[in-house]
Amino acid sequence: MKQSVFTLVPGVVLLLGSMISQAASMPEPDILISQTGQHLVVNLPQARLFLYQDGRLQKIYPVAVGKMLTQTPTGSYAITGVYRDPSWHVPKSIQDEQKNQGKPVLTVVPPGPDNPLGPVFIRFGEAKLGLGFHGTNAPASVPGFRSHGCIRLKNPDALNLADTIQKGAAVTVAYQTVLLNEDSAGELWLTAYKNHYKQDDPSFPHLADSLLEWQRSHAVAVVGKRVDQALKERSGKPVCLTCKSGTANPGELAAVRWLSLPPKGGAPVEQQAVPQDPAAQSYNSAGNKLKPAKKPAVLL
C-alpha cells in the first residue's frame, strides 16, 4: 500500500480532505530570477514561457517544447540573436526523418506560410546548438510536447516576444514537475504535472521535508491527503494544501522558495544559474572562442 509522503515522518498531525481549484491561475516554477534586466524561464512540464523584467513577472506564453525522443535540453543560456522572416536550414537528423517517412527531403525552407519557424526565430545559446524560440505554421501544436527541441510559440506571441526581448537576456530552461506557490492570502498551493520525459525530478525527494518546514514556520496545517491526490492525478491544476474552503480560488500565485534557496548546510537542490556574461557562451572550456556556423541548422 502506498504511503502518504507525510506518514513517513512521525509526530506530525495533518488534516484530511481534498480540494482541487478549478481556477486558471498559472503557478510559477522556483527559479532564481535576475533582479536586473530581462529573464526568460521555460518550465518544460508546464509548456509555458515566463518573461521577467527586473525580477518581476511580465507575461506568460504557452509554448510547445521537445517531444520525448527529441527533448528540449535544460540549462542556462542567453539570447544571441533575433531573425525575422527566417529560412529554415534543416538539420541532418530531420532530413533523415523525412527520408524514413517517405517525405520529400528538404535542406532549406524559405520564408513564407509553409516555414515551420513562422515569422521570427529568436536564438538562445551557441548557434551550433540550433536552439531558439520561434513561431510556427502549425498553431494547433501550441502548447504541447511536439518539437524537435526548439520552443514554439503561436505567431502573434513570437512576434510580441521578438519586439520585447533584448540580445543578452538570460534564459533558463528547467524541468520541475512539482510546484509550490502561495496566494495573496498566504495559502499554500501545490501543482503537479505529468513527467513527460520520464526524468528523475531532483525536487521530488525534498518535497515532504519542504512541506513540513513550511507547516512549522507558518503554524498552519498542510493537508497530506491533498498532496497525495495531486501527485497521483498530476492534472496540472493548483491544489490548495491549507485552505479550509473547498471552493477557494488561488488568484495570483507566487513561487515558494524551496529549490532555489540552499537548505541548511548545503547547496540548492536544483541550481539554476543565470549567465552573468552572455559572451561567455561563445567560448569552450579551453578558453578558445568558438566560430559560429555560417548556416546553423535549427532543431525546430
Short mmCIF file of N, CA and C in Angstrom, two decimals, residues 68-219:
data_model
loop_
_atom_site.label_atom_id
_atom_site.label_comp_id
_atom_site.label_asym_id
_atom_site.label_seq_id
_atom_site.Cartn_x
_atom_site.Cartn_y
_atom_site.Cartn_z
N MET A 68 9.27 13.46 -26.55
CA MET A 68 10.05 12.51 -25.76
C MET A 68 11.37 12.15 -26.44
N LEU A 69 11.34 11.89 -27.74
CA LEU A 69 12.54 11.45 -28.45
C LEU A 69 13.48 12.58 -28.82
N THR A 70 12.99 13.82 -28.76
CA THR A 70 13.82 14.99 -29.08
C THR A 70 13.59 16.05 -28.00
N GLN A 71 14.05 15.77 -26.81
CA GLN A 71 13.77 16.61 -25.65
C GLN A 71 14.51 17.95 -25.73
N THR A 72 13.83 18.99 -25.27
CA THR A 72 14.48 20.29 -25.14
C THR A 72 15.47 20.23 -23.97
N PRO A 73 16.74 20.59 -24.18
CA PRO A 73 17.71 20.48 -23.10
C PRO A 73 17.54 21.57 -22.05
N THR A 74 17.70 21.19 -20.79
CA THR A 74 17.66 22.17 -19.71
C THR A 74 19.01 22.87 -19.60
N GLY A 75 19.02 24.00 -18.92
CA GLY A 75 20.26 24.72 -18.70
C GLY A 75 20.06 26.22 -18.71
N SER A 76 21.17 26.94 -18.59
CA SER A 76 21.18 28.40 -18.59
C SER A 76 21.81 28.89 -19.87
N TYR A 77 21.15 29.84 -20.52
CA TYR A 77 21.59 30.33 -21.80
C TYR A 77 21.44 31.86 -21.83
N ALA A 78 21.65 32.44 -23.01
CA ALA A 78 21.39 33.86 -23.22
C ALA A 78 20.86 34.04 -24.64
N ILE A 79 20.05 35.07 -24.85
CA ILE A 79 19.56 35.39 -26.19
C ILE A 79 20.73 35.87 -27.04
N THR A 80 20.93 35.25 -28.20
CA THR A 80 22.08 35.59 -29.04
C THR A 80 21.69 36.15 -30.41
N GLY A 81 20.41 36.27 -30.69
CA GLY A 81 20.03 36.87 -31.96
C GLY A 81 18.53 36.77 -32.22
N VAL A 82 18.02 37.73 -32.99
CA VAL A 82 16.62 37.73 -33.41
C VAL A 82 16.60 37.84 -34.93
N TYR A 83 15.94 36.90 -35.61
CA TYR A 83 15.96 36.83 -37.06
C TYR A 83 14.53 36.79 -37.58
N ARG A 84 14.16 37.82 -38.32
CA ARG A 84 12.80 37.91 -38.85
C ARG A 84 12.75 37.32 -40.26
N ASP A 85 11.60 36.74 -40.58
CA ASP A 85 11.39 36.05 -41.86
C ASP A 85 12.56 35.10 -42.14
N PRO A 86 12.82 34.17 -41.22
CA PRO A 86 13.99 33.30 -41.36
C PRO A 86 13.78 32.19 -42.39
N SER A 87 14.87 31.75 -42.97
CA SER A 87 14.87 30.49 -43.71
C SER A 87 15.22 29.38 -42.71
N TRP A 88 14.62 28.22 -42.92
CA TRP A 88 14.90 27.09 -42.04
C TRP A 88 15.92 26.17 -42.71
N HIS A 89 17.12 26.11 -42.15
CA HIS A 89 18.15 25.19 -42.62
C HIS A 89 17.95 23.87 -41.87
N VAL A 90 17.50 22.88 -42.58
CA VAL A 90 17.03 21.64 -41.97
C VAL A 90 18.20 20.80 -41.47
N PRO A 91 18.21 20.45 -40.18
CA PRO A 91 19.28 19.60 -39.65
C PRO A 91 19.30 18.23 -40.33
N LYS A 92 20.47 17.60 -40.35
CA LYS A 92 20.62 16.29 -40.98
C LYS A 92 19.69 15.26 -40.33
N SER A 93 19.50 15.36 -39.02
CA SER A 93 18.66 14.39 -38.33
C SER A 93 17.22 14.46 -38.82
N ILE A 94 16.74 15.68 -39.09
CA ILE A 94 15.36 15.83 -39.57
C ILE A 94 15.27 15.43 -41.04
N GLN A 95 16.35 15.67 -41.83
CA GLN A 95 16.37 15.18 -43.21
C GLN A 95 16.25 13.66 -43.24
N ASP A 96 16.98 13.00 -42.33
CA ASP A 96 16.89 11.53 -42.25
C ASP A 96 15.49 11.09 -41.86
N GLU A 97 14.85 11.85 -40.97
CA GLU A 97 13.49 11.54 -40.54
C GLU A 97 12.53 11.67 -41.72
N GLN A 98 12.70 12.73 -42.51
CA GLN A 98 11.85 12.92 -43.68
C GLN A 98 12.02 11.77 -44.67
N LYS A 99 13.26 11.33 -44.85
CA LYS A 99 13.54 10.23 -45.77
C LYS A 99 12.89 8.95 -45.29
N ASN A 100 13.01 8.66 -43.99
CA ASN A 100 12.45 7.42 -43.43
C ASN A 100 10.93 7.41 -43.50
N GLN A 101 10.32 8.58 -43.47
CA GLN A 101 8.87 8.69 -43.53
C GLN A 101 8.35 8.78 -44.96
N GLY A 102 9.26 8.71 -45.94
CA GLY A 102 8.85 8.78 -47.33
C GLY A 102 8.46 10.17 -47.79
N LYS A 103 8.86 11.18 -47.05
CA LYS A 103 8.53 12.56 -47.41
C LYS A 103 9.67 13.16 -48.25
N PRO A 104 9.38 14.25 -48.99
CA PRO A 104 10.46 14.94 -49.72
C PRO A 104 11.53 15.43 -48.73
N VAL A 105 12.78 15.19 -49.05
CA VAL A 105 13.88 15.61 -48.18
C VAL A 105 14.23 17.06 -48.50
N LEU A 106 14.04 17.92 -47.51
CA LEU A 106 14.30 19.35 -47.67
C LEU A 106 15.60 19.72 -46.97
N THR A 107 16.34 20.60 -47.57
CA THR A 107 17.55 21.12 -46.93
C THR A 107 17.36 22.55 -46.44
N VAL A 108 16.57 23.33 -47.18
CA VAL A 108 16.28 24.71 -46.79
C VAL A 108 14.81 25.00 -47.12
N VAL A 109 14.10 25.62 -46.16
CA VAL A 109 12.73 26.07 -46.39
C VAL A 109 12.75 27.59 -46.34
N PRO A 110 12.37 28.27 -47.43
CA PRO A 110 12.42 29.73 -47.46
C PRO A 110 11.34 30.35 -46.59
N PRO A 111 11.42 31.66 -46.32
CA PRO A 111 10.38 32.34 -45.55
C PRO A 111 9.03 32.22 -46.24
N GLY A 112 7.97 32.20 -45.45
CA GLY A 112 6.63 32.11 -46.01
C GLY A 112 5.70 31.31 -45.12
N PRO A 113 4.45 31.14 -45.54
CA PRO A 113 3.45 30.48 -44.70
C PRO A 113 3.74 29.01 -44.43
N ASP A 114 4.57 28.36 -45.26
CA ASP A 114 4.89 26.95 -45.06
C ASP A 114 6.14 26.75 -44.22
N ASN A 115 6.78 27.83 -43.78
CA ASN A 115 8.01 27.71 -42.99
C ASN A 115 7.66 27.35 -41.54
N PRO A 116 8.17 26.23 -41.03
CA PRO A 116 7.86 25.83 -39.65
C PRO A 116 8.36 26.80 -38.59
N LEU A 117 9.28 27.72 -38.95
CA LEU A 117 9.77 28.70 -37.98
C LEU A 117 8.83 29.89 -37.84
N GLY A 118 7.86 30.00 -38.71
CA GLY A 118 6.97 31.14 -38.65
C GLY A 118 7.68 32.42 -39.03
N PRO A 119 7.22 33.56 -38.52
CA PRO A 119 7.76 34.85 -38.96
C PRO A 119 9.04 35.28 -38.26
N VAL A 120 9.47 34.57 -37.21
CA VAL A 120 10.64 35.04 -36.47
C VAL A 120 11.30 33.87 -35.73
N PHE A 121 12.64 33.96 -35.62
CA PHE A 121 13.41 32.98 -34.85
C PHE A 121 14.29 33.74 -33.87
N ILE A 122 14.19 33.40 -32.58
CA ILE A 122 14.93 34.07 -31.51
C ILE A 122 15.91 33.06 -30.93
N ARG A 123 17.16 33.16 -31.32
CA ARG A 123 18.15 32.17 -30.91
C ARG A 123 18.57 32.36 -29.46
N PHE A 124 18.74 31.23 -28.74
CA PHE A 124 19.42 31.28 -27.44
C PHE A 124 20.52 30.23 -27.42
N GLY A 125 21.62 30.58 -26.75
CA GLY A 125 22.78 29.70 -26.72
C GLY A 125 23.60 29.80 -27.99
N GLU A 126 24.62 28.97 -28.09
CA GLU A 126 25.50 28.96 -29.25
C GLU A 126 24.75 28.52 -30.50
N ALA A 127 25.17 29.06 -31.64
CA ALA A 127 24.50 28.74 -32.90
C ALA A 127 24.52 27.24 -33.18
N LYS A 128 25.60 26.57 -32.79
CA LYS A 128 25.72 25.14 -33.12
C LYS A 128 24.69 24.29 -32.38
N LEU A 129 24.07 24.83 -31.31
CA LEU A 129 23.04 24.08 -30.59
C LEU A 129 21.74 24.02 -31.37
N GLY A 130 21.50 25.03 -32.22
CA GLY A 130 20.28 25.05 -33.02
C GLY A 130 19.03 25.32 -32.22
N LEU A 131 19.16 25.97 -31.06
CA LEU A 131 18.02 26.19 -30.17
C LEU A 131 17.46 27.60 -30.30
N GLY A 132 16.17 27.74 -30.10
CA GLY A 132 15.58 29.06 -30.12
C GLY A 132 14.08 29.03 -29.88
N PHE A 133 13.52 30.22 -29.71
CA PHE A 133 12.08 30.42 -29.68
C PHE A 133 11.66 30.83 -31.09
N HIS A 134 10.54 30.35 -31.57
CA HIS A 134 10.11 30.73 -32.91
C HIS A 134 8.61 30.55 -33.07
N GLY A 135 8.10 31.07 -34.17
CA GLY A 135 6.70 30.90 -34.50
C GLY A 135 6.47 29.52 -35.09
N THR A 136 5.36 29.35 -35.77
CA THR A 136 5.03 28.03 -36.29
C THR A 136 4.01 28.13 -37.42
N ASN A 137 4.01 27.13 -38.28
CA ASN A 137 2.96 27.01 -39.29
C ASN A 137 1.90 26.01 -38.85
N ALA A 138 1.99 25.58 -37.59
CA ALA A 138 1.01 24.65 -37.01
C ALA A 138 0.57 25.17 -35.64
N PRO A 139 -0.23 26.23 -35.61
CA PRO A 139 -0.57 26.86 -34.33
C PRO A 139 -1.30 25.93 -33.37
N ALA A 140 -1.99 24.90 -33.89
CA ALA A 140 -2.69 23.97 -33.00
C ALA A 140 -1.75 23.11 -32.18
N SER A 141 -0.46 23.11 -32.52
CA SER A 141 0.52 22.31 -31.78
C SER A 141 0.98 22.99 -30.50
N VAL A 142 0.53 24.22 -30.27
CA VAL A 142 0.93 25.01 -29.10
C VAL A 142 -0.27 25.17 -28.17
N PRO A 143 -0.17 24.82 -26.89
CA PRO A 143 1.00 24.25 -26.21
C PRO A 143 1.05 22.74 -26.38
N GLY A 144 2.22 22.16 -26.04
CA GLY A 144 2.34 20.72 -26.13
C GLY A 144 3.78 20.26 -26.13
N PHE A 145 3.97 18.98 -26.46
CA PHE A 145 5.29 18.35 -26.49
C PHE A 145 5.45 17.75 -27.87
N ARG A 146 5.84 18.59 -28.83
CA ARG A 146 5.79 18.18 -30.23
C ARG A 146 7.01 18.59 -31.06
N SER A 147 7.91 19.36 -30.52
CA SER A 147 9.00 19.90 -31.33
C SER A 147 10.20 18.94 -31.36
N HIS A 148 11.19 19.31 -32.17
CA HIS A 148 12.45 18.57 -32.23
C HIS A 148 13.48 19.13 -31.25
N GLY A 149 13.06 20.00 -30.36
CA GLY A 149 13.97 20.55 -29.35
C GLY A 149 13.81 22.04 -29.17
N CYS A 150 13.41 22.75 -30.22
CA CYS A 150 13.18 24.18 -30.09
C CYS A 150 11.88 24.45 -29.32
N ILE A 151 11.60 25.72 -29.10
CA ILE A 151 10.42 26.12 -28.34
C ILE A 151 9.52 26.97 -29.23
N ARG A 152 8.35 26.41 -29.55
CA ARG A 152 7.43 27.08 -30.48
C ARG A 152 6.46 27.97 -29.72
N LEU A 153 6.14 29.10 -30.32
CA LEU A 153 5.07 29.97 -29.86
C LEU A 153 4.10 30.18 -31.01
N LYS A 154 2.88 30.54 -30.69
CA LYS A 154 1.97 30.98 -31.74
C LYS A 154 2.53 32.26 -32.34
N ASN A 155 2.29 32.48 -33.60
CA ASN A 155 2.96 33.57 -34.31
C ASN A 155 2.78 34.94 -33.66
N PRO A 156 1.58 35.34 -33.22
CA PRO A 156 1.47 36.65 -32.56
C PRO A 156 2.33 36.74 -31.30
N ASP A 157 2.43 35.64 -30.54
CA ASP A 157 3.26 35.65 -29.34
C ASP A 157 4.74 35.71 -29.70
N ALA A 158 5.14 34.99 -30.76
CA ALA A 158 6.54 35.02 -31.19
C ALA A 158 6.94 36.42 -31.62
N LEU A 159 6.07 37.10 -32.34
CA LEU A 159 6.37 38.46 -32.77
C LEU A 159 6.41 39.42 -31.58
N ASN A 160 5.48 39.23 -30.63
CA ASN A 160 5.48 40.06 -29.44
C ASN A 160 6.76 39.88 -28.65
N LEU A 161 7.20 38.63 -28.51
CA LEU A 161 8.45 38.36 -27.79
C LEU A 161 9.64 38.97 -28.51
N ALA A 162 9.65 38.86 -29.84
CA ALA A 162 10.76 39.43 -30.62
C ALA A 162 10.83 40.94 -30.46
N ASP A 163 9.68 41.60 -30.35
CA ASP A 163 9.65 43.05 -30.17
C ASP A 163 10.09 43.45 -28.77
N THR A 164 9.99 42.51 -27.83
CA THR A 164 10.24 42.82 -26.42
C THR A 164 11.64 42.46 -25.97
N ILE A 165 12.14 41.32 -26.42
CA ILE A 165 13.36 40.75 -25.86
C ILE A 165 14.60 41.47 -26.38
N GLN A 166 15.64 41.45 -25.57
CA GLN A 166 16.90 42.09 -25.92
C GLN A 166 18.01 41.06 -26.02
N LYS A 167 18.95 41.28 -26.90
CA LYS A 167 20.08 40.39 -27.01
C LYS A 167 20.86 40.36 -25.70
N GLY A 168 21.23 39.18 -25.27
CA GLY A 168 21.94 39.03 -23.99
C GLY A 168 21.03 38.71 -22.83
N ALA A 169 19.71 38.75 -23.02
CA ALA A 169 18.78 38.43 -21.93
C ALA A 169 18.99 36.99 -21.48
N ALA A 170 18.86 36.77 -20.18
CA ALA A 170 19.06 35.44 -19.61
C ALA A 170 17.91 34.51 -19.98
N VAL A 171 18.24 33.25 -20.20
CA VAL A 171 17.25 32.21 -20.49
C VAL A 171 17.53 31.01 -19.59
N THR A 172 16.54 30.54 -18.88
CA THR A 172 16.65 29.33 -18.07
C THR A 172 15.60 28.34 -18.53
N VAL A 173 16.05 27.14 -18.88
CA VAL A 173 15.14 26.05 -19.22
C VAL A 173 15.22 25.04 -18.09
N ALA A 174 14.08 24.81 -17.42
CA ALA A 174 14.05 23.96 -16.23
C ALA A 174 13.10 22.79 -16.44
N TYR A 175 13.22 21.80 -15.56
CA TYR A 175 12.32 20.65 -15.57
C TYR A 175 11.84 20.41 -14.15
N GLN A 176 10.74 21.08 -13.79
CA GLN A 176 10.15 20.97 -12.45
C GLN A 176 8.72 20.46 -12.60
N THR A 177 8.47 19.24 -12.15
CA THR A 177 7.13 18.66 -12.27
C THR A 177 6.24 19.01 -11.09
N VAL A 178 6.83 19.45 -9.97
CA VAL A 178 6.06 19.78 -8.78
C VAL A 178 6.37 21.23 -8.39
N LEU A 179 5.33 22.06 -8.30
CA LEU A 179 5.50 23.47 -7.97
C LEU A 179 4.77 23.79 -6.67
N LEU A 180 5.39 24.63 -5.86
CA LEU A 180 4.77 25.14 -4.64
C LEU A 180 4.60 26.64 -4.78
N ASN A 181 3.41 27.14 -4.49
CA ASN A 181 3.11 28.56 -4.61
C ASN A 181 2.26 29.01 -3.44
N GLU A 182 2.29 30.32 -3.17
CA GLU A 182 1.41 30.94 -2.18
C GLU A 182 0.52 31.95 -2.89
N ASP A 183 -0.74 32.06 -2.41
CA ASP A 183 -1.62 33.09 -2.95
C ASP A 183 -1.53 34.34 -2.08
N SER A 184 -2.31 35.35 -2.43
CA SER A 184 -2.22 36.63 -1.73
C SER A 184 -2.68 36.52 -0.28
N ALA A 185 -3.44 35.46 0.05
CA ALA A 185 -3.90 35.27 1.42
C ALA A 185 -2.92 34.43 2.24
N GLY A 186 -1.84 33.99 1.60
CA GLY A 186 -0.85 33.20 2.32
C GLY A 186 -1.13 31.71 2.34
N GLU A 187 -2.13 31.25 1.56
CA GLU A 187 -2.42 29.83 1.49
C GLU A 187 -1.39 29.14 0.59
N LEU A 188 -1.11 27.88 0.89
CA LEU A 188 -0.10 27.12 0.15
C LEU A 188 -0.77 26.24 -0.89
N TRP A 189 -0.24 26.28 -2.11
CA TRP A 189 -0.80 25.52 -3.23
C TRP A 189 0.28 24.64 -3.84
N LEU A 190 -0.11 23.45 -4.27
CA LEU A 190 0.79 22.53 -4.96
C LEU A 190 0.21 22.21 -6.33
N THR A 191 1.07 22.24 -7.34
CA THR A 191 0.66 21.87 -8.69
C THR A 191 1.60 20.79 -9.19
N ALA A 192 1.05 19.68 -9.63
CA ALA A 192 1.86 18.56 -10.13
C ALA A 192 1.55 18.34 -11.61
N TYR A 193 2.61 18.22 -12.40
CA TYR A 193 2.48 17.99 -13.85
C TYR A 193 2.95 16.59 -14.20
N LYS A 194 2.49 16.10 -15.31
CA LYS A 194 2.91 14.79 -15.79
C LYS A 194 4.40 14.83 -16.15
N ASN A 195 5.08 13.72 -15.90
CA ASN A 195 6.51 13.62 -16.17
C ASN A 195 6.70 13.13 -17.61
N HIS A 196 6.53 14.03 -18.57
CA HIS A 196 6.53 13.67 -19.98
C HIS A 196 7.85 13.05 -20.42
N TYR A 197 8.96 13.50 -19.85
CA TYR A 197 10.28 12.99 -20.26
C TYR A 197 10.73 11.79 -19.44
N LYS A 198 9.90 11.37 -18.47
CA LYS A 198 10.25 10.22 -17.62
C LYS A 198 11.59 10.45 -16.91
N GLN A 199 11.85 11.68 -16.54
CA GLN A 199 13.09 12.03 -15.87
C GLN A 199 12.91 11.96 -14.36
N ASP A 200 14.04 11.79 -13.66
CA ASP A 200 14.05 11.93 -12.21
C ASP A 200 14.03 13.42 -11.89
N ASP A 201 12.96 13.88 -11.25
CA ASP A 201 12.87 15.28 -10.86
C ASP A 201 13.64 15.46 -9.57
N PRO A 202 14.73 16.25 -9.57
CA PRO A 202 15.55 16.40 -8.36
C PRO A 202 14.82 17.06 -7.21
N SER A 203 13.69 17.70 -7.49
CA SER A 203 12.95 18.35 -6.42
C SER A 203 12.11 17.38 -5.61
N PHE A 204 11.69 16.29 -6.23
CA PHE A 204 10.69 15.42 -5.61
C PHE A 204 11.14 14.83 -4.26
N PRO A 205 12.38 14.35 -4.12
CA PRO A 205 12.78 13.77 -2.83
C PRO A 205 12.75 14.77 -1.68
N HIS A 206 12.74 16.06 -1.98
CA HIS A 206 12.78 17.09 -0.95
C HIS A 206 11.40 17.65 -0.65
N LEU A 207 10.37 17.13 -1.33
CA LEU A 207 9.05 17.72 -1.18
C LEU A 207 8.51 17.58 0.24
N ALA A 208 8.57 16.39 0.81
CA ALA A 208 8.00 16.17 2.14
C ALA A 208 8.65 17.08 3.18
N ASP A 209 9.98 17.13 3.17
CA ASP A 209 10.68 17.98 4.14
C ASP A 209 10.33 19.45 3.94
N SER A 210 10.19 19.87 2.68
CA SER A 210 9.88 21.27 2.39
C SER A 210 8.48 21.62 2.88
N LEU A 211 7.52 20.71 2.69
CA LEU A 211 6.16 20.96 3.15
C LEU A 211 6.08 20.98 4.67
N LEU A 212 6.79 20.09 5.30
CA LEU A 212 6.79 20.06 6.76
C LEU A 212 7.44 21.31 7.34
N GLU A 213 8.50 21.78 6.69
CA GLU A 213 9.16 23.00 7.15
C GLU A 213 8.23 24.20 6.97
N TRP A 214 7.52 24.24 5.84
CA TRP A 214 6.57 25.34 5.62
C TRP A 214 5.49 25.29 6.71
N GLN A 215 4.99 24.10 7.02
CA GLN A 215 3.95 23.95 8.03
C GLN A 215 4.43 24.45 9.40
N ARG A 216 5.66 24.08 9.76
CA ARG A 216 6.19 24.50 11.06
C ARG A 216 6.37 26.02 11.12
N SER A 217 6.94 26.59 10.05
CA SER A 217 7.25 28.02 10.08
C SER A 217 6.00 28.90 10.01
N HIS A 218 4.92 28.38 9.41
CA HIS A 218 3.69 29.17 9.29
C HIS A 218 2.65 28.79 10.33
N ALA A 219 2.90 27.70 11.06
CA ALA A 219 1.94 27.22 12.08
C ALA A 219 0.56 27.01 11.46
#
